Amino acid sequence: MSDRKLHPESLMMSHGYKPELSEGAIKCPIFQTSTFVFKSAEEGKAFFEVAYGIREKREKEELGLIYSRLNNPDLQILEERLCLWDEAEECAVFESGMSAISTALLEFLSPGDVLLFSNPVYGGTDHFIKQTLTRFGIEVIGFYPWDQHRLAELVQASGKADRVRMIYVETPANPTNTLIDIRACAALAKALSTAEHRVLLAVDNTYMGPLWQHPLKHGADLVLYSATKYIGGHSDVIAGACLGSKELIARIKGMRTFLGCMAGPWTGWLLLRSLETLKARMDIQARNAEQVAAFLKAHPMVEQVLYLGALEDAGQQAIYDAQCLAAGAMLSFTVKGGEAEAFRVLNALKLVKLAVSLGSTESLAEHPASMTHAGVDPEERRKLGISENLIRLSVGVEHPADLIADLGQALNKL
Ligand SMILES: *Cc1c(COP(=O)(O)O)cnc(C)c1O
């Protein structure tokens, strides 16, 4: 076994945890503590030197525990385990997906810089980019999926190409499942980089969880997650994560220390527990989604199914083949009619719960136009294909026949 590289799912129960340091407990206890006792003043000094970047960590030196806003065993082990899925060097966890995203943007953008971002992005991210970053003198340029083939031209035409410092994309886009080409964005980031300024590519990978898409392998510098979704997977915890190189995550951890958005030990413990079943859950969810999508596609009251396993556009299929490992468990569909018909279906669902969020064990349905995307300008919604008759579905781990029966009886109300 010693020379065998184990799969992440085989390591999720033990990686990074030493039972002998915790009375032999097979599971990592919850280290519900705010601060840690130093063995000596010299040790405390050494820990702070490394934590505050006064000197580099010496070879074989163990980074000591100081204070739970900086580090805590539950969170450190969680970070090590999350690295395995994306094969990242380092990970930083946060108390929410939004704090992971906002901390990464704040660390790498300064007044006068330009952020290039894909549309649509998660509502909270959209608000933070357009309303908050712009207050600090950061200029933002949004682009649409249908413009991605001429993105370099658009950036040049803006006259701001030399000030672009970050490209931020969400793929697949919520709720339409439109894909953005990660490799093309990475190539553009490289082309816009100079000796003084490296342009970073950040990808919100929440929709594909850590299993079905690995942006770092396609040239992204940072991967972001709302761990509230697939990683947590039980709709009972809010958390976030950012992964990348040692160098970049060290900077993000510095910003996290001062914004104070580290997750708590209880959140870390819940996520360690969730990670043990991540692969099993996501495999079942993806299989269920395939069956649900096939059922919806054949239903006479359904107009269109937006699902990565049934793409109709050759360009989108090419991106899928290059960067996605599975079609995932998120799909959207339009019913014949408008908002009233969509609502009738949503109100009739019994097993599938009417709620926002995604990636959990239970299936969830919602109406993007009036719920998750209610804040998007109506004209913009129309352009993005977020229509009044669109329903978004996050497929859970229930028996697929039960899910199909529930969707069938709801659609039959039309
Ligand atoms: C939910 C979500 C977020 C925000 O995460 P929180 O954990 O709710 O803060 C960001 N991006 C995407 C794609 C999401 O689905």
Coordinates of C-alpha atoms and ligand atoms in Angstrom, one line a residue:
M1 CA 0.0 0.0 0.0
S2 CA 2.9 2.4 0.8
D3 CA 3.7 3.3 -2.8
R4 CA 0.0 3.3 -3.9
K5 CA -1.6 6.6 -4.4
L6 CA -5.0 6.3 -2.7
H7 CA -8.1 7.9 -4.1
P8 CA -9.5 10.9 -2.2
E9 CA -12.6 9.0 -1.1
S10 CA -10.3 6.4 0.6
L11 CA -8.5 9.1 2.5
M12 CA -11.4 11.2 3.7
M13 CA -11.8 9.2 7.0
S14 CA -8.1 9.6 8.1
H15 CA -6.0 12.0 6.2
G16 CA -4.3 14.7 8.3
Y17 CA -5.5 13.3 11.7
K18 CA -3.4 11.6 14.3
P19 CA -5.5 9.6 16.8
E20 CA -2.5 9.4 19.2
L21 CA -2.8 13.2 19.8
S22 CA -6.5 12.8 20.8
E23 CA -6.6 9.9 23.3
G24 CA -6.8 7.4 20.4
A25 CA -10.2 8.7 19.3
I26 CA -10.9 7.3 15.8
K27 CA -12.7 10.5 14.9
C28 CA -11.3 14.0 15.1
P29 CA -12.9 15.6 18.2
I30 CA -14.4 19.1 18.0
F31 CA -11.7 21.4 19.3
Q32 CA -14.2 23.9 20.7
T33 CA -11.5 26.3 21.9
S34 CA -10.6 29.9 21.1
T35 CA -7.0 29.8 22.1
F36 CA -4.1 27.3 22.5
V37 CA -1.5 27.0 25.3
F38 CA 2.1 27.4 24.3
K39 CA 4.7 25.1 25.8
S40 CA 7.1 28.0 26.3
A41 CA 7.4 31.7 25.4
E42 CA 10.0 30.8 22.7
E43 CA 7.4 28.5 21.1
G44 CA 4.8 31.2 21.1
K45 CA 7.3 33.6 19.5
A46 CA 8.2 31.0 16.8
F47 CA 4.5 30.4 15.9
F48 CA 3.8 34.1 15.5
E49 CA 6.9 34.6 13.4
V50 CA 5.5 32.1 10.9
A51 CA 1.9 33.1 11.1
Y52 CA 2.6 36.8 10.6
G53 CA 5.1 36.1 7.8
I54 CA 8.1 37.6 9.8
R55 CA 10.1 34.5 8.6
E56 CA 9.5 31.5 6.4
K57 CA 8.6 28.2 8.0
R58 CA 11.8 26.1 8.6
E59 CA 12.0 22.7 7.0
K60 CA 10.2 20.1 9.2
E61 CA 8.9 22.8 11.5
E62 CA 5.3 22.1 12.6
L63 CA 3.1 25.1 12.3
G64 CA 1.7 25.6 15.8
L65 CA -1.8 26.4 17.0
I66 CA -2.3 29.9 18.2
Y67 CA -5.9 31.2 18.2
S68 CA -9.0 29.8 16.4
R69 CA -9.3 32.8 14.1
L70 CA -6.0 31.8 12.6
N71 CA -6.1 28.0 12.8
N72 CA -7.7 25.1 14.6
P73 CA -7.2 21.4 14.2
D74 CA -10.7 20.7 12.8
L75 CA -10.2 23.4 10.2
Q76 CA -6.6 22.5 9.4
I77 CA -7.5 18.9 8.8
L78 CA -10.5 20.0 6.7
E79 CA -8.2 22.1 4.5
E80 CA -5.8 19.2 4.0
R81 CA -8.6 16.9 3.0
L82 CA -10.2 19.4 0.6
C83 CA -6.9 19.8 -1.2
L84 CA -7.0 16.1 -2.2
W85 CA -10.0 16.5 -4.6
D86 CA -8.6 19.4 -6.6
E87 CA -5.0 18.3 -6.1
A88 CA -4.3 21.8 -4.7
E89 CA -1.3 22.8 -2.7
E90 CA -3.2 24.7 -0.1
C91 CA -6.8 25.5 1.0
A92 CA -8.3 28.1 3.1
V93 CA -11.8 27.5 4.6
F94 CA -14.3 30.2 5.5
E95 CA -17.5 30.7 7.4
S96 CA -19.4 31.0 4.1
G97 CA -19.0 30.8 0.4
M98 CA -19.5 34.5 0.2
S99 CA -16.6 35.2 2.6
A100 CA -14.3 32.9 0.6
I101 CA -15.2 34.9 -2.6
S102 CA -15.1 38.4 -1.1
T103 CA -11.8 37.7 0.7
A104 CA -10.2 36.4 -2.5
L105 CA -11.4 39.5 -4.5
L106 CA -10.3 41.9 -1.8
E107 CA -6.8 40.4 -1.4
F108 CA -6.0 40.5 -5.1
L109 CA -7.7 43.7 -6.3
S110 CA -6.7 47.4 -5.5
P111 CA -8.1 50.8 -6.5
G112 CA -7.6 51.3 -10.3
D113 CA -7.5 47.6 -11.1
V114 CA -10.0 46.0 -13.5
L115 CA -11.9 42.8 -12.8
L116 CA -13.3 40.9 -15.7
F117 CA -16.2 38.6 -14.8
S118 CA -18.6 36.2 -16.5
N119 CA -22.4 36.7 -16.4
P120 CA -24.4 35.5 -14.7
V121 CA -22.6 34.9 -11.4
Y122 CA -24.2 34.0 -8.0
G123 CA -26.4 36.8 -6.8
G124 CA -24.3 37.6 -3.7
T125 CA -21.1 37.7 -5.9
D126 CA -22.9 39.9 -8.4
H127 CA -23.8 42.3 -5.7
F128 CA -20.3 42.3 -4.1
I129 CA -18.6 42.9 -7.5
K130 CA -21.0 45.6 -8.8
Q131 CA -21.9 47.4 -5.5
T132 CA -19.0 46.9 -3.2
L133 CA -15.8 46.6 -5.2
T134 CA -16.7 49.6 -7.3
R135 CA -17.0 51.7 -4.1
F136 CA -13.3 51.0 -3.6
G137 CA -12.3 52.2 -7.1
I138 CA -12.1 48.8 -8.7
E139 CA -13.5 48.8 -12.2
V140 CA -15.5 45.8 -13.3
I141 CA -16.3 44.5 -16.8
G142 CA -18.9 41.7 -17.2
F143 CA -19.0 39.5 -20.2
Y144 CA -21.6 37.0 -21.5
P145 CA -21.1 33.4 -22.4
W146 CA -21.9 34.1 -26.0
D147 CA -19.1 36.6 -26.1
Q148 CA -16.4 34.2 -24.8
H149 CA -14.9 33.4 -28.2
R150 CA -14.0 37.1 -28.7
L151 CA -13.2 38.0 -25.1
A152 CA -9.6 39.1 -25.9
E153 CA -11.0 41.5 -28.5
L154 CA -13.6 42.9 -26.0
V155 CA -10.9 43.5 -23.4
Q156 CA -8.7 45.3 -25.9
A157 CA -11.6 47.4 -27.2
S158 CA -12.4 48.5 -23.6
G159 CA -9.0 50.3 -23.5
K160 CA -8.4 48.9 -20.0
A161 CA -6.5 45.7 -20.9
D162 CA -3.4 46.8 -19.1
R163 CA -5.3 47.2 -15.8
V164 CA -7.0 43.8 -15.7
R165 CA -5.8 42.0 -12.6
M166 CA -8.3 39.2 -12.3
I167 CA -10.7 37.1 -14.4
Y168 CA -13.5 35.7 -12.3
V169 CA -15.8 33.0 -13.8
E170 CA -18.6 30.8 -12.7
T171 CA -19.1 27.7 -14.8
P172 CA -21.6 26.1 -15.3
A173 CA -23.6 29.3 -14.9
N174 CA -26.6 29.3 -12.5
P175 CA -29.4 28.5 -13.4
T176 CA -28.9 27.9 -17.2
N177 CA -25.9 25.5 -17.0
T178 CA -24.1 27.5 -19.7
L179 CA -20.4 26.7 -19.7
I180 CA -17.4 29.0 -19.8
D181 CA -14.1 27.7 -21.3
I182 CA -11.7 27.7 -18.3
R183 CA -8.6 27.0 -20.6
A184 CA -9.5 30.0 -22.8
C185 CA -9.8 32.2 -19.8
A186 CA -6.5 30.9 -18.4
A187 CA -4.8 31.7 -21.8
L188 CA -6.3 35.2 -21.7
A189 CA -5.1 35.8 -18.1
K190 CA -1.6 34.7 -19.2
A191 CA -1.7 36.9 -22.3
L192 CA -2.7 39.9 -20.1
S193 CA 0.0 39.2 -17.5
T194 CA 3.3 41.2 -17.5
A195 CA 6.5 40.9 -15.6
E196 CA 5.2 43.2 -12.9
H197 CA 1.6 42.0 -12.8
R198 CA 0.3 38.5 -12.9
V199 CA -3.4 38.3 -13.9
L200 CA -5.2 35.7 -11.9
L201 CA -8.0 33.4 -13.0
A202 CA -10.5 32.5 -10.2
V203 CA -13.3 30.0 -10.8
D204 CA -16.4 29.5 -8.6
N205 CA -16.7 25.7 -8.9
T206 CA -19.6 25.3 -6.5
Y207 CA -22.0 23.9 -9.1
M208 CA -19.7 21.0 -10.0
G209 CA -18.6 20.3 -6.4
P210 CA -15.0 19.1 -6.0
L211 CA -15.7 16.0 -8.0
W212 CA -16.9 16.8 -11.5
Q213 CA -14.6 19.7 -12.5
H214 CA -11.0 20.6 -11.5
P215 CA -10.3 24.1 -12.6
L216 CA -6.7 24.2 -11.3
K217 CA -5.8 21.5 -13.8
H218 CA -7.1 23.7 -16.7
G219 CA -5.0 26.7 -15.7
A220 CA -7.1 28.4 -13.0
D221 CA -5.2 30.0 -10.2
L222 CA -7.9 29.9 -7.6
V223 CA -10.9 27.6 -7.1
L224 CA -13.8 28.8 -4.9
Y225 CA -16.5 26.9 -3.2
S226 CA -19.6 27.5 -1.3
A227 CA -19.1 24.5 1.0
T228 CA -22.7 25.0 2.0
K229 CA -23.6 23.1 -1.2
Y230 CA -22.2 19.7 -2.2
I231 CA -19.3 19.7 0.3
G232 CA -21.6 20.1 3.3
G233 CA -24.3 18.3 1.4
H234 CA -27.0 18.1 4.2
S235 CA -28.5 21.6 4.2
D236 CA -27.3 22.1 7.8
V237 CA -24.2 24.3 7.6
I238 CA -22.9 27.4 5.8
A239 CA -19.2 27.4 4.8
G240 CA -16.8 28.2 2.0
A241 CA -13.3 27.3 0.7
C242 CA -10.6 28.7 -1.6
L243 CA -7.9 26.5 -3.1
G244 CA -4.7 27.2 -5.0
S245 CA -0.9 27.4 -4.8
K246 CA 0.9 27.8 -1.4
E247 CA 1.8 31.4 -2.3
L248 CA -1.7 32.6 -3.2
I249 CA -3.4 30.8 -0.4
A250 CA -0.9 32.3 2.1
R251 CA -2.0 35.7 1.0
I252 CA -5.7 34.8 1.3
K253 CA -5.1 33.4 4.8
G254 CA -3.5 36.7 5.7
M255 CA -6.6 38.6 4.6
R256 CA -8.8 36.0 6.3
T257 CA -7.0 36.6 9.6
F258 CA -7.7 40.4 9.4
L259 CA -11.3 40.2 8.0
G260 CA -12.0 37.6 10.7
C261 CA -14.0 35.3 8.5
M262 CA -12.5 31.9 9.5
A263 CA -15.0 29.1 10.0
G264 CA -15.7 27.8 13.6
P265 CA -14.6 24.4 14.8
W266 CA -18.1 23.0 14.8
T267 CA -18.5 23.9 11.1
G268 CA -15.1 22.2 10.4
W269 CA -16.2 19.1 12.2
L270 CA -19.5 18.9 10.3
L271 CA -17.7 19.3 7.0
L272 CA -15.1 16.6 7.9
R273 CA -18.1 14.3 8.5
S274 CA -19.7 15.3 5.2
L275 CA -16.5 14.7 3.2
E276 CA -16.5 11.0 4.2
T277 CA -19.6 10.5 2.0
L278 CA -19.0 13.2 -0.6
K279 CA -18.1 10.8 -3.4
A280 CA -21.0 8.4 -2.6
R281 CA -23.5 11.2 -2.4
M282 CA -22.4 13.0 -5.5
D283 CA -22.3 9.7 -7.6
I284 CA -25.9 8.9 -6.6
Q285 CA -27.0 12.5 -7.2
A286 CA -25.5 12.5 -10.7
R287 CA -27.1 9.2 -11.6
N288 CA -30.5 10.3 -10.3
A289 CA -30.2 13.6 -12.3
E290 CA -29.6 11.6 -15.5
Q291 CA -32.9 9.7 -15.0
V292 CA -34.8 12.8 -13.9
A293 CA -33.5 14.7 -17.0
A294 CA -34.6 11.9 -19.3
F295 CA -38.1 11.9 -17.8
L296 CA -38.5 15.6 -18.0
K297 CA -37.3 15.7 -21.6
A298 CA -40.0 13.2 -22.6
H299 CA -42.8 15.0 -20.6
P300 CA -45.4 16.8 -22.8
M301 CA -45.7 19.7 -20.5
V302 CA -41.9 20.4 -20.5
E303 CA -40.5 22.7 -23.2
Q304 CA -36.8 22.5 -22.7
V305 CA -34.3 20.8 -20.3
L306 CA -31.0 22.6 -19.5
Y307 CA -28.8 19.7 -18.4
L308 CA -25.1 19.2 -19.1
G309 CA -25.8 15.6 -20.0
A310 CA -27.9 16.7 -23.0
L311 CA -26.2 19.7 -24.5
E312 CA -27.5 20.9 -27.9
D313 CA -24.7 23.3 -28.9
A314 CA -21.5 21.9 -30.4
G315 CA -19.4 24.7 -28.8
Q316 CA -20.8 24.0 -25.4
Q317 CA -20.3 20.2 -25.9
A318 CA -16.6 20.8 -26.7
I319 CA -16.1 22.8 -23.5
Y320 CA -17.9 20.1 -21.6
D321 CA -15.7 17.4 -23.0
A322 CA -12.6 19.4 -22.2
Q323 CA -13.3 20.3 -18.6
C324 CA -16.2 18.4 -17.1
L325 CA -16.0 14.9 -15.7
A326 CA -19.7 14.4 -15.2
A327 CA -23.0 16.2 -16.0
G328 CA -23.7 16.9 -12.3
A329 CA -27.0 17.0 -10.5
M330 CA -28.2 20.5 -11.3
L331 CA -30.7 21.0 -14.1
S332 CA -33.3 23.5 -15.1
F333 CA -36.4 23.1 -17.2
T334 CA -39.1 25.2 -18.7
V335 CA -42.8 24.3 -18.5
K336 CA -45.4 25.2 -21.0
G337 CA -46.8 28.5 -19.9
G338 CA -45.4 31.3 -17.6
E339 CA -45.0 32.1 -14.0
A340 CA -48.4 30.8 -13.0
E341 CA -47.7 27.4 -14.5
A342 CA -44.2 27.2 -13.0
F343 CA -45.7 28.0 -9.6
R344 CA -48.5 25.4 -10.0
V345 CA -45.8 22.7 -10.5
L346 CA -43.6 24.0 -7.6
N347 CA -46.6 24.2 -5.2
A348 CA -47.6 20.6 -6.1
L349 CA -44.3 19.0 -5.4
K350 CA -44.3 16.9 -2.2
L351 CA -41.0 14.9 -2.0
V352 CA -39.0 17.6 -3.7
K353 CA -38.8 20.6 -1.4
L354 CA -39.4 24.2 -2.5
A355 CA -36.3 25.9 -1.4
V356 CA -33.2 27.7 -2.8
S357 CA -29.6 26.2 -2.3
L358 CA -28.3 23.1 -4.0
G359 CA -26.1 20.0 -3.8
S360 CA -27.8 18.5 -0.7
T361 CA -29.1 15.0 0.0
E362 CA -32.7 16.2 -0.4
S363 CA -33.9 17.4 -3.8
L364 CA -34.7 21.1 -4.0
A365 CA -36.7 23.1 -6.6
E366 CA -37.0 26.8 -7.0
H367 CA -38.1 29.6 -9.4
P368 CA -35.0 31.6 -10.4
A369 CA -36.9 34.5 -12.0
S370 CA -38.7 35.4 -8.7
M371 CA -36.3 33.9 -6.2
T372 CA -32.5 33.4 -6.6
H373 CA -32.4 35.8 -9.6
A374 CA -35.1 38.3 -8.5
G375 CA -32.4 41.0 -8.1
V376 CA -31.3 40.7 -11.7
D377 CA -32.7 43.4 -14.0
P378 CA -35.6 41.9 -16.0
E379 CA -34.1 42.8 -19.4
E380 CA -30.8 41.1 -18.3
R381 CA -32.8 38.1 -17.1
R382 CA -34.4 37.8 -20.5
K383 CA -31.0 38.0 -22.2
L384 CA -29.7 35.3 -20.0
G385 CA -32.6 33.0 -20.6
I386 CA -33.9 33.1 -17.0
S387 CA -37.6 33.0 -18.1
E388 CA -40.8 33.1 -16.1
N389 CA -41.5 29.4 -16.9
L390 CA -38.1 28.2 -15.7
I391 CA -37.7 25.9 -12.7
R392 CA -34.3 25.0 -11.2
L393 CA -33.9 21.6 -9.7
S394 CA -31.1 20.2 -7.5
V395 CA -31.3 16.4 -7.5
G396 CA -30.7 14.6 -4.2
V397 CA -30.1 11.0 -3.2
E398 CA -33.7 9.9 -3.0
H399 CA -34.8 6.9 -5.1
P400 CA -35.0 8.1 -8.7
A401 CA -38.4 6.5 -9.2
D402 CA -39.9 8.5 -6.3
L403 CA -38.4 11.7 -7.6
I404 CA -39.9 11.0 -11.1
A405 CA -43.3 10.1 -9.6
D406 CA -43.3 13.4 -7.6
L407 CA -42.3 15.5 -10.7
G408 CA -44.8 13.6 -12.8
Q409 CA -47.8 14.2 -10.5
A410 CA -46.8 17.9 -10.2
L411 CA -46.5 18.4 -14.0
N412 CA -49.8 16.6 -14.4
K413 CA -51.5 19.5 -12.5
L414 CA -50.9 21.6 -15.7
Ligands
LIG1 C1 -24.4 29.4 -2.6 C2 -23.4 29.9 -3.6 C3 -22.5 30.9 -3.2 C4 -22.5 31.6 -1.8 O1 -22.2 30.7 -0.8 P1 -22.7 30.8 0.7 O2 -22.2 29.6 1.4 O3 -24.2 30.9 0.7 O4 -22.1 32.1 1.2 C5 -21.5 31.3 -4.1 N1 -21.5 30.8 -5.4 C6 -22.4 29.9 -5.8 C7 -22.3 29.3 -7.2 C8 -23.4 29.4 -4.9 O5 -24.3 28.5 -5.3

